[in-house]
């Protein structure tokens, strides 16, 4: 319904994902894919060696990045599940190290929660060191969200997890029109990155899925090939960047002298 409503209100729509224009163009709304802001970040340019050296992580030690979300509700639901997962993985992989990127809004509770985890967790704030951690990581366990695209651009083999209260899950499942939660899988229309959601978001299933990424080179290679495919899909012509592309679309629409619709 959103596409139909927008078509009657605006002259031109800019979208961040390459599969979105047809949804709106079928309702007569001119739409331009301008690229996702993540393209302009350094997500795929981290320095893994620098991160390992800074935190005393041996080159051959396994490093797992754990991303429990950026909202308090997410972290409250996922941190206990992720802790049990990390404990199971640490038992299977002696010497496993853990990196936990977080944001200011939830940094304090995240630090408190992971202090007792195995793997001597390294809590990270700020994109620079986060991207270094991505480059250093063997695998990631992440809450579903935009970070899945960041991990994709950084080519980090990942497991995506999420859990909401049962009533919310019931309502959302009745409204969804997509088979996947992860934008990488939505773009590819296949489960390239494992998603363990709701009743499947358990320590046992998460540990098994992450363990495969830590031990199976073929699984890692398959994910990285999928990430490369997504990167090609998101790339803009002539090396353009999203900010410049969006600005040009605005200038073009203004130049046409069109006024916003009111109906």
Coordinates of C-alpha atoms in Angstrom, one line a residue:
X1 CA 0.0 0.0 0.0
X2 CA 2.9 2.4 0.6
X3 CA 3.9 2.5 -3.1
X4 CA 0.4 3.3 -4.2
X5 CA 0.1 6.1 -1.6
X6 CA 3.5 7.6 -2.4
X7 CA 2.7 7.7 -6.1
X8 CA -0.1 10.1 -5.4
X9 CA 1.9 12.4 -3.3
X10 CA 5.4 13.0 -4.7
X11 CA 7.1 13.6 -8.1
X12 CA 10.2 11.5 -7.7
X13 CA 11.4 8.9 -5.3
X14 CA 15.0 8.0 -4.4
X15 CA 15.7 4.5 -3.0
X16 CA 18.7 2.9 -1.4
X17 CA 18.4 -0.7 -2.7
X18 CA 18.6 -1.9 -6.3
X19 CA 15.5 -4.1 -6.2
X20 CA 13.1 -1.3 -5.0
X21 CA 12.4 0.8 -8.2
X22 CA 9.9 -1.7 -9.8
X23 CA 7.7 -1.7 -6.7
X24 CA 7.0 2.0 -7.2
X25 CA 7.4 2.4 -11.0
X26 CA 4.4 0.0 -11.5
X27 CA 2.3 2.7 -9.9
X28 CA 3.6 5.4 -12.2
X29 CA 6.1 6.9 -9.7
X30 CA 9.5 7.8 -11.2
X31 CA 12.1 6.1 -9.0
X32 CA 15.9 6.2 -9.0
X33 CA 18.2 3.9 -7.2
X34 CA 20.8 6.2 -5.7
X35 CA 22.7 3.7 -3.7
X36 CA 22.9 2.8 0.0
X37 CA 25.0 5.1 2.3
X38 CA 26.9 2.0 3.4
X39 CA 28.7 2.1 0.0
X40 CA 30.3 5.4 1.2
X41 CA 31.6 3.9 4.4
X42 CA 34.9 2.1 5.0
X43 CA 33.1 -1.2 5.9
X44 CA 35.3 -3.2 3.5
X45 CA 38.5 -1.4 4.2
X46 CA 39.4 -2.4 7.8
X47 CA 42.9 -3.4 8.9
X48 CA 42.6 -6.8 10.4
X49 CA 46.3 -7.1 11.3
X50 CA 46.2 -3.8 13.1
X51 CA 43.2 -4.9 15.2
X52 CA 44.8 -8.2 16.1
X53 CA 48.1 -6.6 17.1
X54 CA 46.4 -3.9 19.1
X55 CA 44.5 -6.5 21.2
X56 CA 47.1 -9.2 21.4
X57 CA 45.2 -11.7 19.2
X58 CA 47.5 -14.2 17.5
X59 CA 47.3 -14.4 13.7
X60 CA 46.0 -18.0 13.9
X61 CA 43.5 -17.4 16.7
X62 CA 39.9 -17.6 15.9
X63 CA 38.0 -14.3 16.2
X64 CA 34.3 -14.1 16.4
X65 CA 32.5 -10.7 16.1
X66 CA 29.2 -10.5 18.0
X67 CA 26.7 -7.7 17.3
X68 CA 23.8 -7.8 19.7
X69 CA 21.9 -4.8 18.2
X70 CA 21.7 -1.1 18.7
X71 CA 18.5 -0.7 20.7
X72 CA 18.0 -1.6 24.3
X73 CA 15.2 -4.0 23.6
X74 CA 17.3 -5.9 21.1
X75 CA 20.2 -6.3 23.4
X76 CA 18.1 -7.3 26.3
X77 CA 16.6 -10.2 24.3
X78 CA 19.7 -11.3 22.4
X79 CA 22.6 -10.9 24.8
X80 CA 21.6 -13.9 27.0
X81 CA 21.2 -16.1 23.9
X82 CA 24.5 -14.9 22.4
X83 CA 26.2 -15.5 25.8
X84 CA 25.1 -19.1 25.8
X85 CA 26.2 -19.4 22.2
X86 CA 29.6 -18.0 22.9
X87 CA 30.1 -20.3 25.8
X88 CA 29.3 -23.3 23.7
X89 CA 31.7 -22.1 20.9
X90 CA 34.5 -21.4 23.4
X91 CA 34.2 -25.0 24.6
X92 CA 34.6 -26.2 21.0
X93 CA 37.4 -23.7 20.1
X94 CA 39.9 -23.2 22.9
X95 CA 41.5 -19.8 22.5
X96 CA 38.5 -18.3 20.7
X97 CA 38.5 -14.5 21.0
X98 CA 35.4 -12.2 20.9
X99 CA 34.9 -8.7 19.6
X100 CA 31.7 -6.9 20.4
X101 CA 31.0 -3.7 18.4
X102 CA 28.4 -1.5 20.1
X103 CA 27.0 2.0 20.0
X104 CA 26.8 4.7 22.7
X105 CA 23.1 4.2 23.5
X106 CA 23.6 0.6 24.7
X107 CA 27.3 0.5 25.4
X108 CA 27.1 0.5 29.2
X109 CA 24.7 -2.5 29.5
X110 CA 26.6 -4.4 26.7
X111 CA 29.9 -3.9 28.5
X112 CA 28.4 -5.1 31.8
X113 CA 26.8 -8.1 30.1
X114 CA 29.8 -9.4 28.2
X115 CA 32.3 -8.8 31.1
X116 CA 31.9 -12.4 32.3
X117 CA 31.9 -14.0 28.8
X118 CA 34.7 -16.3 27.8
X119 CA 37.0 -15.2 25.0
X120 CA 38.1 -12.0 26.8
X121 CA 35.6 -9.8 24.9
X122 CA 36.8 -6.6 23.3
X123 CA 34.0 -4.0 23.4
X124 CA 34.3 -1.5 20.5
X125 CA 32.7 1.9 20.0
X126 CA 33.2 3.8 16.7
X127 CA 33.2 2.7 13.1
X128 CA 37.0 2.8 12.6
X129 CA 37.9 0.0 15.0
X130 CA 34.6 -1.8 14.2
X131 CA 35.7 -2.2 10.5
X132 CA 39.2 -3.3 11.7
X133 CA 37.5 -6.0 13.8
X134 CA 35.4 -7.0 10.7
X135 CA 38.6 -7.4 8.7
X136 CA 40.2 -9.5 11.5
X137 CA 37.2 -11.8 12.1
X138 CA 36.8 -15.3 11.0
X139 CA 33.0 -15.1 11.5
X140 CA 30.2 -12.9 12.9
X141 CA 27.0 -13.4 14.9
X142 CA 24.7 -10.5 14.4
X143 CA 21.3 -9.1 15.1
X144 CA 19.3 -8.6 12.0
X145 CA 19.6 -5.1 10.6
X146 CA 21.7 -2.8 8.4
X147 CA 24.8 -4.3 9.9
X148 CA 24.2 -7.3 7.7
X149 CA 25.1 -5.2 4.7
X150 CA 28.2 -3.8 6.4
X151 CA 29.3 -7.4 7.1
X152 CA 28.6 -8.2 3.5
X153 CA 30.8 -5.4 2.2
X154 CA 33.5 -6.5 4.6
X155 CA 33.0 -10.2 3.4
X156 CA 32.7 -11.5 6.9
X157 CA 31.0 -14.9 7.0
X158 CA 27.9 -14.4 9.2
X159 CA 24.9 -15.8 11.0
X160 CA 22.0 -13.5 11.4
X161 CA 19.8 -13.8 14.4
X162 CA 16.7 -12.1 15.9
X163 CA 14.0 -12.5 18.5
X164 CA 11.0 -10.4 19.4
X165 CA 8.1 -11.2 21.7
X166 CA 5.7 -13.9 20.4
X167 CA 2.8 -11.5 19.8
X168 CA 5.0 -9.1 17.7
X169 CA 6.3 -12.1 15.8
X170 CA 2.7 -13.3 15.1
X171 CA 1.7 -9.9 13.8
X172 CA 4.8 -9.3 11.7
X173 CA 4.6 -12.7 10.0
X174 CA 1.1 -12.0 8.9
X175 CA 2.2 -8.7 7.2
X176 CA 5.5 -9.8 5.6
X177 CA 5.7 -10.2 1.9
X178 CA 9.3 -11.3 1.8
X179 CA 10.8 -14.6 2.6
X180 CA 13.9 -13.2 4.3
X181 CA 14.9 -10.8 7.0
X182 CA 18.5 -10.1 5.9
X183 CA 18.9 -7.6 3.1
X184 CA 21.6 -9.7 1.5
X185 CA 19.2 -12.6 1.2
X186 CA 16.4 -10.3 0.0
X187 CA 18.5 -9.0 -2.8
X188 CA 19.7 -12.4 -3.9
X189 CA 16.3 -14.0 -3.3
X190 CA 18.0 -17.0 -1.7
X191 CA 19.3 -17.9 1.8
X192 CA 22.9 -17.1 1.2
X193 CA 23.4 -16.0 4.8
X194 CA 21.8 -18.3 7.4
X195 CA 18.9 -16.6 9.4
X196 CA 18.0 -18.0 12.7
X197 CA 14.9 -16.1 13.9
X198 CA 12.4 -16.5 16.7
X199 CA 12.1 -20.2 17.8
X200 CA 15.2 -21.0 15.8
X201 CA 17.2 -18.3 17.6
X202 CA 18.6 -20.7 20.3
X203 CA 22.1 -21.1 21.6
X204 CA 22.3 -24.7 20.3
X205 CA 21.3 -23.8 16.7
X206 CA 23.4 -20.6 16.7
X207 CA 26.5 -22.4 18.0
X208 CA 26.1 -25.1 15.3
X209 CA 25.7 -22.5 12.5
X210 CA 28.7 -20.4 13.7
X211 CA 30.8 -23.5 14.2
X212 CA 30.3 -24.4 10.6
X213 CA 31.7 -21.0 9.5
X214 CA 34.7 -21.6 11.8
X215 CA 35.5 -25.0 10.4
X216 CA 34.1 -25.4 6.9
X217 CA 36.1 -23.4 4.2
X218 CA 33.4 -24.3 1.6
X219 CA 30.7 -22.6 3.6
X220 CA 32.9 -19.5 4.0
X221 CA 33.7 -19.4 0.3
X222 CA 30.0 -19.7 -0.6
X223 CA 29.1 -16.7 1.6
X224 CA 31.9 -14.6 0.3
X225 CA 30.8 -15.3 -3.3
X226 CA 27.3 -14.2 -2.4
X227 CA 28.6 -11.0 -0.9
X228 CA 30.6 -10.3 -4.0
X229 CA 27.4 -10.7 -6.0
X230 CA 25.5 -8.2 -3.8
X231 CA 28.4 -5.7 -4.0
X232 CA 28.1 -5.8 -7.8
X233 CA 24.3 -5.3 -7.6
X234 CA 24.8 -2.3 -5.3
X235 CA 27.6 -0.7 -7.3
X236 CA 26.6 2.6 -9.1
X237 CA 27.5 3.4 -12.7
X238 CA 30.8 5.2 -13.3
X239 CA 31.9 4.8 -9.7
X240 CA 29.4 7.4 -8.5
X241 CA 28.7 7.6 -4.7
X242 CA 25.1 7.8 -3.2
X243 CA 25.4 11.3 -1.9
X244 CA 26.4 12.7 -5.3
X245 CA 23.8 10.6 -7.2
X246 CA 21.0 11.8 -4.9
X247 CA 22.0 15.4 -5.2
X248 CA 22.0 15.1 -9.0
X249 CA 18.5 13.6 -8.9
X250 CA 17.2 16.5 -6.8
X251 CA 18.8 19.0 -9.2
X252 CA 17.3 17.3 -12.2
X253 CA 13.8 17.3 -10.7
X254 CA 14.1 21.0 -9.7
X255 CA 15.4 21.7 -13.2
X256 CA 12.2 20.2 -14.7
X257 CA 10.2 22.9 -12.8
X258 CA 7.8 20.3 -11.2
X259 CA 5.9 21.2 -8.1
X260 CA 5.0 18.6 -5.4
X261 CA 1.6 16.9 -5.7
X262 CA -1.0 17.7 -3.1
X263 CA -3.5 14.9 -3.7

